[in-house]
XYZ file of C-alpha atoms in Angstrom:
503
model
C -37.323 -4.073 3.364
C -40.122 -1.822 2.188
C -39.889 -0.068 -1.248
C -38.394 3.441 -0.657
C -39.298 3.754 -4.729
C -37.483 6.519 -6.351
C -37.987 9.878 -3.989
C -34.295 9.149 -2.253
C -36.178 7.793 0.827
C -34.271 5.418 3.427
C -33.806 1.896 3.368
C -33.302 1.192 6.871
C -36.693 -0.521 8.484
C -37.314 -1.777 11.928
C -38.946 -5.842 11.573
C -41.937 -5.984 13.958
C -41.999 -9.321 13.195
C -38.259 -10.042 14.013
C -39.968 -7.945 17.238
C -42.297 -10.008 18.456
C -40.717 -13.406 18.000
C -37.672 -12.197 19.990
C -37.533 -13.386 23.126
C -36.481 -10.144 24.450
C -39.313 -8.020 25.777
C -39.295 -4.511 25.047
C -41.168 -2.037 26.651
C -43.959 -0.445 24.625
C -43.580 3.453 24.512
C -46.692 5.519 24.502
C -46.928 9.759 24.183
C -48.377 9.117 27.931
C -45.428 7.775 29.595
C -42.706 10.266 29.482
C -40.002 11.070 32.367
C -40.961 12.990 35.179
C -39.454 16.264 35.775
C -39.273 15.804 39.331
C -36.888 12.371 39.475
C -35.389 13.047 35.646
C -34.975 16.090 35.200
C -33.625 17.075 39.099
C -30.945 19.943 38.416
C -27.861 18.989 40.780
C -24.633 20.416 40.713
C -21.737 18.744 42.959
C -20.233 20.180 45.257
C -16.897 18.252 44.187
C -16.317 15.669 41.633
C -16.519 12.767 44.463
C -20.136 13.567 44.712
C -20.921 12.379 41.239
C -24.027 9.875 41.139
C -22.430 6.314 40.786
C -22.835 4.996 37.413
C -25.996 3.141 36.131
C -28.071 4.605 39.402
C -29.660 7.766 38.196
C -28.666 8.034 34.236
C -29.912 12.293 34.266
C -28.392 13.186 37.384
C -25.059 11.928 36.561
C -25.135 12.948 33.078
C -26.208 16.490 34.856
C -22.979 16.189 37.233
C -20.367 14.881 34.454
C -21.462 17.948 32.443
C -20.819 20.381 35.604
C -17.514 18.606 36.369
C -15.565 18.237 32.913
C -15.381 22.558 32.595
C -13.152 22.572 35.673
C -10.817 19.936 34.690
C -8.623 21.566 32.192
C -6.667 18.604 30.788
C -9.580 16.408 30.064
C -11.568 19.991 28.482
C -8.495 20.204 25.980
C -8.757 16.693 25.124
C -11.679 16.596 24.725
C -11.487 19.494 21.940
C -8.775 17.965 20.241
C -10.873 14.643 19.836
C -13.908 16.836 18.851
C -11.855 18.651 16.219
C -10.195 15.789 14.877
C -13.694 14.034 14.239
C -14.943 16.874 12.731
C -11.742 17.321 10.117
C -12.046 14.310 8.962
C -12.560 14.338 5.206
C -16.127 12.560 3.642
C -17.716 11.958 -0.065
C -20.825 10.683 -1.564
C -21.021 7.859 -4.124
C -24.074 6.516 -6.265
C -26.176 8.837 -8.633
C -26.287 12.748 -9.340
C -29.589 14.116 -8.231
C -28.994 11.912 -5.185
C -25.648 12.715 -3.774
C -26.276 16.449 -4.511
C -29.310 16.767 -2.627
C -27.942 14.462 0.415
C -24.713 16.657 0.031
C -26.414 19.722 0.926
C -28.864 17.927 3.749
C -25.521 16.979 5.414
C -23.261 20.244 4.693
C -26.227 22.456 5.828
C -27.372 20.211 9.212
C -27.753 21.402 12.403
C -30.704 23.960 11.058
C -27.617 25.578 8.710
C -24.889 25.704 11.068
C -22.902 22.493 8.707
C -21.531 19.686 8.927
C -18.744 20.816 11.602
C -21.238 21.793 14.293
C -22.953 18.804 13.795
C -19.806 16.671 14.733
C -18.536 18.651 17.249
C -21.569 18.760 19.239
C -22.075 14.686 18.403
C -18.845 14.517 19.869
C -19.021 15.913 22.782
C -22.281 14.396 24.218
C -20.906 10.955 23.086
C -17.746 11.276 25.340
C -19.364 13.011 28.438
C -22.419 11.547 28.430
C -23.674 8.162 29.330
C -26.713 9.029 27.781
C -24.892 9.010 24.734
C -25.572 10.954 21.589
C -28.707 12.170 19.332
C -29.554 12.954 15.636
C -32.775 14.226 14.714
C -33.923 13.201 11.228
C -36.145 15.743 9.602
C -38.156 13.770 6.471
C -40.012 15.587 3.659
C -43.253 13.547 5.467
C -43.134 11.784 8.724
C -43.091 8.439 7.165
C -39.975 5.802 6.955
C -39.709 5.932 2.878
C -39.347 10.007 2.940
C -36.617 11.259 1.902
C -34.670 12.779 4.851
C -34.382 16.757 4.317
C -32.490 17.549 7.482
C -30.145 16.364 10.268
C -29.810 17.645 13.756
C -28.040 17.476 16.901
C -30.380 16.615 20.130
C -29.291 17.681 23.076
C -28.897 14.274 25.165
C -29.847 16.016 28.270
C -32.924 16.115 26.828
C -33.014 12.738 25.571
C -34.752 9.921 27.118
C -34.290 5.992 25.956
C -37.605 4.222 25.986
C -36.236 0.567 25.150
C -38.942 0.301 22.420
C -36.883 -0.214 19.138
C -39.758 0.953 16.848
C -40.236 4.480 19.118
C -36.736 4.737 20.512
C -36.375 7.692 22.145
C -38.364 10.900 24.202
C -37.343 14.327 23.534
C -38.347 17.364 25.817
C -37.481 20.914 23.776
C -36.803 23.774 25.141
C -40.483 24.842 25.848
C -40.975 21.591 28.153
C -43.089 19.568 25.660
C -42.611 15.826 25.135
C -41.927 14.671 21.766
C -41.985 10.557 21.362
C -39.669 10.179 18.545
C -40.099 7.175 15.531
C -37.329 5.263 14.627
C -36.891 6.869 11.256
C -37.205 10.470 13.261
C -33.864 9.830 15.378
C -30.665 8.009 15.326
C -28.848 6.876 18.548
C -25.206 6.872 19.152
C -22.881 5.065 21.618
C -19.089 4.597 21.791
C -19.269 1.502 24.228
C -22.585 0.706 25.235
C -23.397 -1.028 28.077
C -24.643 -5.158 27.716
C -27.369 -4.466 30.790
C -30.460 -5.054 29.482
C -32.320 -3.172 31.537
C -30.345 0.509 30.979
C -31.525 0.796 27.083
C -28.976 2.873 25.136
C -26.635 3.768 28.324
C -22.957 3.877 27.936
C -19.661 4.158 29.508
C -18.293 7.404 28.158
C -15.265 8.551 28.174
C -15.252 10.441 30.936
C -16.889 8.478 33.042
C -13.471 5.494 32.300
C -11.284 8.086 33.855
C -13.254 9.820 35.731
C -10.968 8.551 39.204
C -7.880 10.067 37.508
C -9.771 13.117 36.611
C -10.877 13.853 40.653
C -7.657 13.326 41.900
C -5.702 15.646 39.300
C -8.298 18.468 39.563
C -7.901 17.954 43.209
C -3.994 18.831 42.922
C -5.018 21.608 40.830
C -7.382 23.008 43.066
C -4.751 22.857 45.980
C -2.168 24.392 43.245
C -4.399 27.279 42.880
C -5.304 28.066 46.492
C -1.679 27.590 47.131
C -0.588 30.477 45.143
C -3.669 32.207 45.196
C -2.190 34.714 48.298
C -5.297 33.460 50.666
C -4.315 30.288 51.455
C -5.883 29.102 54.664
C -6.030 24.982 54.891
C -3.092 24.925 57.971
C -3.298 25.946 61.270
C -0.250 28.230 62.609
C 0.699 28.106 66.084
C 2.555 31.202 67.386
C 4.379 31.959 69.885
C 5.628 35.297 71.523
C 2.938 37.154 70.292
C -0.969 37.117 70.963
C -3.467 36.539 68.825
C -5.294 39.852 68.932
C -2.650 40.908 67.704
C -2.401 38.905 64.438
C -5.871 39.330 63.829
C -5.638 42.778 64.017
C -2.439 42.933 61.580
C -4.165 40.292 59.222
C -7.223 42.438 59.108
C -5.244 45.330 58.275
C -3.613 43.942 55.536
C -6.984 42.613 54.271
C -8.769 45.525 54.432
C -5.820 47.337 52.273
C -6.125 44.929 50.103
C -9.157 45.333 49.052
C -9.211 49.245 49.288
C -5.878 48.895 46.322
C -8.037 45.599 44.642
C -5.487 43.146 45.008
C -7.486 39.886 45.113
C -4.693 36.815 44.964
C -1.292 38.920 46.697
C -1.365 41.411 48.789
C 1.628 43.423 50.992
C 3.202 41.790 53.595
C 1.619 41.662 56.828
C 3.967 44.257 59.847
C 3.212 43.566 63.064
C 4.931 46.603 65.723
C 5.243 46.615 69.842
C 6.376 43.288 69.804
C 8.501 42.749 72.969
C 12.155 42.797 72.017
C 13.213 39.472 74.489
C 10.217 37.807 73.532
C 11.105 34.268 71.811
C 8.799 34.861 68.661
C 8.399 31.613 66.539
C 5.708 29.337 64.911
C 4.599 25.967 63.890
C 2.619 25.196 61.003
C 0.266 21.919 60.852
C -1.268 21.788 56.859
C -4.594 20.653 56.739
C -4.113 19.882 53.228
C -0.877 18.874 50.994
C 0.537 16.587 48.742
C 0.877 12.555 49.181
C 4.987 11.698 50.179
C 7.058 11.609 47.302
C 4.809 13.471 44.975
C 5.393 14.375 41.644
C 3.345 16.914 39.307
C 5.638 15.988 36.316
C 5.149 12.012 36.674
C 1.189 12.689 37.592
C 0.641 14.068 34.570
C 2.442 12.342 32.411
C 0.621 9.056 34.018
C -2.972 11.189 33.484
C -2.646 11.906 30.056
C -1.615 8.232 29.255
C -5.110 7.464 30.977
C -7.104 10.196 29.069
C -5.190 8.846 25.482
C -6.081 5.524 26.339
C -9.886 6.701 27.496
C -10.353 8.238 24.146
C -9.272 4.964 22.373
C -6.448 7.395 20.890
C -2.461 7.671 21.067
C -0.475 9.353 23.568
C 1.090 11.715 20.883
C -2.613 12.554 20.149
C -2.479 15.279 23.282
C 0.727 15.685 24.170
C 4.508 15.264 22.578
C 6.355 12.114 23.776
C 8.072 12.804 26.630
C 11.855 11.457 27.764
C 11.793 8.425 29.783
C 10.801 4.611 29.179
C 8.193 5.174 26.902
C 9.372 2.811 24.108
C 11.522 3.605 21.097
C 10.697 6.093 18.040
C 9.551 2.467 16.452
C 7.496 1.719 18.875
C 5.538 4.529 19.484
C 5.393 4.686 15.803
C 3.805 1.009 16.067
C 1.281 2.306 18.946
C -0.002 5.058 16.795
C -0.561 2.697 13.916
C -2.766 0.676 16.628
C -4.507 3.655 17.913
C -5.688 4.293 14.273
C -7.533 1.276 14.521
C -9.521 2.404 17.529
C -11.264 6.021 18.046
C -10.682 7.192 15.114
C -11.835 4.194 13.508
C -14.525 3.520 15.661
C -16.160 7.011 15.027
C -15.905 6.713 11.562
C -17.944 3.331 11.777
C -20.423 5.129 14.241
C -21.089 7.711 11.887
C -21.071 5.779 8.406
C -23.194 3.352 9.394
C -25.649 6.246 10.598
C -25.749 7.907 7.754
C -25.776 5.224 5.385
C -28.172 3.199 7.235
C -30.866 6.365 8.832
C -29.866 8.818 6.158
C -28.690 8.454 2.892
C -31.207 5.888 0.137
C -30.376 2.818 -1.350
C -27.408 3.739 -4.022
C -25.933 6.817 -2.094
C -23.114 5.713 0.575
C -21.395 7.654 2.700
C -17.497 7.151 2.894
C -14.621 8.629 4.844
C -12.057 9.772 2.477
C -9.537 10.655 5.648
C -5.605 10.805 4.346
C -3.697 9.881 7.239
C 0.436 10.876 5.894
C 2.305 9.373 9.096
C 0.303 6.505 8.180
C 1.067 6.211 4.474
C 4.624 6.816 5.394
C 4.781 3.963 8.067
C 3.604 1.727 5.313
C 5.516 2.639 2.685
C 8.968 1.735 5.112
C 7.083 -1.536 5.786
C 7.182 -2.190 1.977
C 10.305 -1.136 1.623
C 11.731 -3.680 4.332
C 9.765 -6.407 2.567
C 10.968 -5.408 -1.265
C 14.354 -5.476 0.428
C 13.693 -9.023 2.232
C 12.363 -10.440 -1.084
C 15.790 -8.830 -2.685
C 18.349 -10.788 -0.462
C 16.012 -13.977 -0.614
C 16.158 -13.844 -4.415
C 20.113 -13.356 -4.543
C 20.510 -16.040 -2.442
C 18.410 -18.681 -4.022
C 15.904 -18.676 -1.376
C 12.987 -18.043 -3.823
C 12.271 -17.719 -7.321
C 10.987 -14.540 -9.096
C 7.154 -16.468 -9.144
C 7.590 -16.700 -5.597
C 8.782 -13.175 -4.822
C 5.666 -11.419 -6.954
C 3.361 -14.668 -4.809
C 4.757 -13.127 -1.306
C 4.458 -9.617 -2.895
C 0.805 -10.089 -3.880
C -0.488 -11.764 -0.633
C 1.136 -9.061 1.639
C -0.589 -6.410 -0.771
C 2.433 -4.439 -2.215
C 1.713 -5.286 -5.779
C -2.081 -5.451 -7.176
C -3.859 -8.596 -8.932
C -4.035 -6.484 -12.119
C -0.118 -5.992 -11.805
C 0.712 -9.924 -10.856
C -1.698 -11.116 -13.620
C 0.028 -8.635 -16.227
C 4.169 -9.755 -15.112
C 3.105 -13.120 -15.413
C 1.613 -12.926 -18.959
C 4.970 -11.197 -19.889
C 6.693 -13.946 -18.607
C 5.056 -16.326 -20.580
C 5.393 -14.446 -23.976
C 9.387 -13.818 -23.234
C 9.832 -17.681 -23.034
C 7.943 -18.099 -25.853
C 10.076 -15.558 -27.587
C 13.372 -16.714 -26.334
C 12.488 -20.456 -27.611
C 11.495 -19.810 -30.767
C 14.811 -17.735 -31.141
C 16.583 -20.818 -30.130
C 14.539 -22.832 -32.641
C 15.239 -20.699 -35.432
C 19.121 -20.743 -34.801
C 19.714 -24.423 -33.985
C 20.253 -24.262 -30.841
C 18.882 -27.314 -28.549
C 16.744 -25.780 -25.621
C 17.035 -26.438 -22.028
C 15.030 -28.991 -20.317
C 12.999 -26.225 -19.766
C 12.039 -25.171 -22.765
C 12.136 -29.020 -24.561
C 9.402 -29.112 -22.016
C 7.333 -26.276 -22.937
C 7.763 -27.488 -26.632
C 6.857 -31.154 -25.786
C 3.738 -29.860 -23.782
C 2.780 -27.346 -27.095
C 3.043 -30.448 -29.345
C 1.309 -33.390 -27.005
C -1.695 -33.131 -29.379
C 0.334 -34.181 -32.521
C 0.568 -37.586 -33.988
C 4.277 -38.706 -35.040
C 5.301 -40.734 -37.984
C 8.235 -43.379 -37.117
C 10.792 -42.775 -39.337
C 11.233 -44.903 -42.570
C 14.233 -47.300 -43.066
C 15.842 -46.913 -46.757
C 17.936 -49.430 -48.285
C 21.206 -47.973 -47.917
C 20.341 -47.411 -43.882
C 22.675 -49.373 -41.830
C 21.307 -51.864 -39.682
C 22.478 -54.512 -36.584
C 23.147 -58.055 -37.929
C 23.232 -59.279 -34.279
C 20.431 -57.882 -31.513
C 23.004 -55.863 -29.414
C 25.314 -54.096 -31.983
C 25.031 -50.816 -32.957
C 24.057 -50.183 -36.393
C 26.644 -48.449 -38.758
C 26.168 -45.809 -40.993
C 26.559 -46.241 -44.840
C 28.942 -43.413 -45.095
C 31.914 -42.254 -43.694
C 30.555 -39.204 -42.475
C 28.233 -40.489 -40.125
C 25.278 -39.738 -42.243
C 23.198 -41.730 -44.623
C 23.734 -41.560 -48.086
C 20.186 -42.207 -48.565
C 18.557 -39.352 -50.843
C 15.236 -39.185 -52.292
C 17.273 -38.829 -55.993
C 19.063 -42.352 -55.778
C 15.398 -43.745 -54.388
C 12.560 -41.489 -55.279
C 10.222 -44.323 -54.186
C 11.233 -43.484 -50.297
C 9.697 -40.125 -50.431
């Protein structure tokens, strides 16, 4: 690690020497060997979503066509902003020094070139589920060297993103004005959800889109039929008509088309009257469709199966896009059990993606950046789940089953009470024993095995005298017999006045 010293520069450092003894071999970017426009930069748009590239063939052209497609699919398009919104809501803080975390406060509240911290996410967002290319950050340093401090953080469009495969000069950027820009590793930071393990496509991923991108075709394809349908111009069937020519349809349907557009109706339009049609003609019609729905179809169940596929493409929770809907999709505790799980994936996985860029590209040693995200279905869902536990604990106590050590032992090591709290109620504990026993001392009472144990244990260290034999003590005369006191009483009348000498 290189000293960053004290101007809030980065810490994060590329090893050329963990480089060149790898055995992997990296290719070695130079400001000559950018893309060509001609085979990288080809601007295709699909005629429909089955002619999208296949995947890992030509990384720009399919990035181009996923970026075409996802605008006409409505259901993924609202997903897609909820997930982008979501990301960008979540809540963030800065920990370490003053000066520090108040300048890298502003750098990432005012990035994008001003337009904040929101923009910045939801654009992130976006490229990182639609595009395989995955997602870019441009880091903007007081002086283009790895120990300046970073003064600015912006979004790259990844269309205009190459990956190079060279760790220490990452990535190629082409702006706006069609110049190449070969990028340092402490200029850029790289994103991708779940990247893919071939070596030889550096930085590619498998989007989101692109892991439902079947389900995607086929639904927009239902909507497309959905809207030509309806749309009053419907003309995938043949009609085959009888008792009346053909001229003569044409003519009426031209009629009724040219009205149309004379009174701007463009989806309905009147009804088509045809006249001099002879009265003992047998007028009729078949209809052959040249496009409909597969047998037993249903929109309802479609969706419902579609949206499962998009929650479970954005690593979220059904209830994430849509409300749970009736049918055998598990019970309230369930569900409540799947969103719990889901928690653990996007959302957490973004959250990683983005802390450890900004800790790690961004922010100096002793400045971290933290989500501070409150999640209140979550806190409730835990708070039942130590509620059933205090209540387990509860009927196992009552019953014997375990002590109160054990209880606070199972309480501690399932995390409803702290270390601080467990350490405290057992140093009570000890000091209300030691309490009750000396009470007990002080009033004669004998203590429990219990407490004749603690007081044994307390004095282990003393030495005891045997106790002295006076001459008035009754003793045995044969081995065997019990001894018999000198008094009636039971006691000895042995006294230190009738024998001073024994004291």
């Amino acid at each position: 690690m290189p000293d960053n010293g004290d101007d809030g520069g980065g810490t994060k450092e590329v090893d050329p020497a963990a480089l060149a003894r790898s055995v992997i071999e990296t290719p070695k970017a130079q400001a000559a060997n950018v893309p060509s426009i001609e085979t990288s930069l080809l601007w295709f748009v699909a005629q429909a979503a089955s002619a999208i590239t296949q995947w890992g063939r030509n990384i720009k052209l399919r990035d181009r066509q996923l970026r075409d497609f996802y605008p006409t699919e409505n259901y993924f398009t609202a997903g897609l902003g909820t997930v982008s919104a979501r990301n960008a809501a979540f809540n963030w803080e800065l920990a370490g020094g003053g000066a520090l975390v108040r300048h890298f406060q502003d750098v990432l509240m005012n990035a994008n070139q001003g337009e904040g911290w929101h923009n910045l996410i939801v654009k992130t967002s976006i490229d990182l589920y639609t595009q395989d290319n995955g997602a870019f950050w441009e880091l903007v340093r007081m002086t283009d060297t790895p120990s300046a401090p970073v003064i600015g953080v912006n979004h790259l469009d990844s269309g205009e993103c190459w990956h190079t495969g060279d760790p220490l000069k990452p990535v190629v950027y082409r702006n706006h004005q069609g110049k190449f820009h070969l990028l340092n590793w402490w200029n850029v930071k790289t994103f991708a959800e779940i990247p893919a393990p071939i070596e030889k496509l550096h930085g590619i991923q498998l989007c989101a889109l692109t892991r439902l991108l079947r389900s995607a075709q086929i639904l927009q394809n239902v909507t497309t039929y959905e809207e030509e349908k309806t749309g009053g111009r419907f003309m995938r069937a043949i009609h085959l008509i009888k008792g009346i020519s053909t001229a003569e349809i044409n003519d009426a349907l031209a009629q009724v088309a040219t009205q149309a557009d004379q009174m701007g109706l463009v989806k309905y339009s009147q009804p088509m009257m045809v006249g001099n049609v002879d009265p003992k003609a047998d007028v009729g019609h078949d209809t052959i469709e040249l496009a409909s729905m597969p047998d037993h179809f249903s929109k309802e169940e479609a969706v419902k199966l579609y949206i499962t596929i998009i929650a479970m493409a954005f690593l979220s929770d059904y209830q994430d896009f849509a409300p749970l809907p009736g049918g055998n999709l598990g019970t309230s505790t369930q569900s409540e059990i799947l969103h719990m799980k889901s928690r653990g994936k996007g959302p957490a996985l973004f959250m990683g993606l983005i802390s450890n860029g900004v800790n790690f590209a961004v922010l100096p040693e002793g400045v971290q950046f933290k989500f501070a995200e409150q999640d209140l279905e979550a806190d409730e869902v835990q708070a039942d789940i130590r509620h059933t536990r205090a209540d387990t604990r509860k009927i196992d106590l009552e019953s014997g089953v375990l002590t109160i050590p054990a209880a606070r032992q199972q309480a501690l090591e399932k995390g409803d009470i702290s270390k601080e709290l467990f350490e405290q109620l057992a140093a009570e504990d000890e000091e209300q024993a030691a309490l009750a026993l000396e009470d007990q001392l002080r009033g004669g009472e004998k203590p429990d095995v219990n407490e004749e144990e603690v007081l044994r244990e307390g004095e282990k260290q003393e030495v005891r005298q045997p106790a002295r034999a006076g001459p008035f003590r009754g003793a045995a005369d044969t081995e065997g017999e019990e001894a018999a006191p000198c008094c009636s009483e039971g006691s000895c009348c042995y006294t230190e006045e009738r024998n001073p000498e024994a004291s």
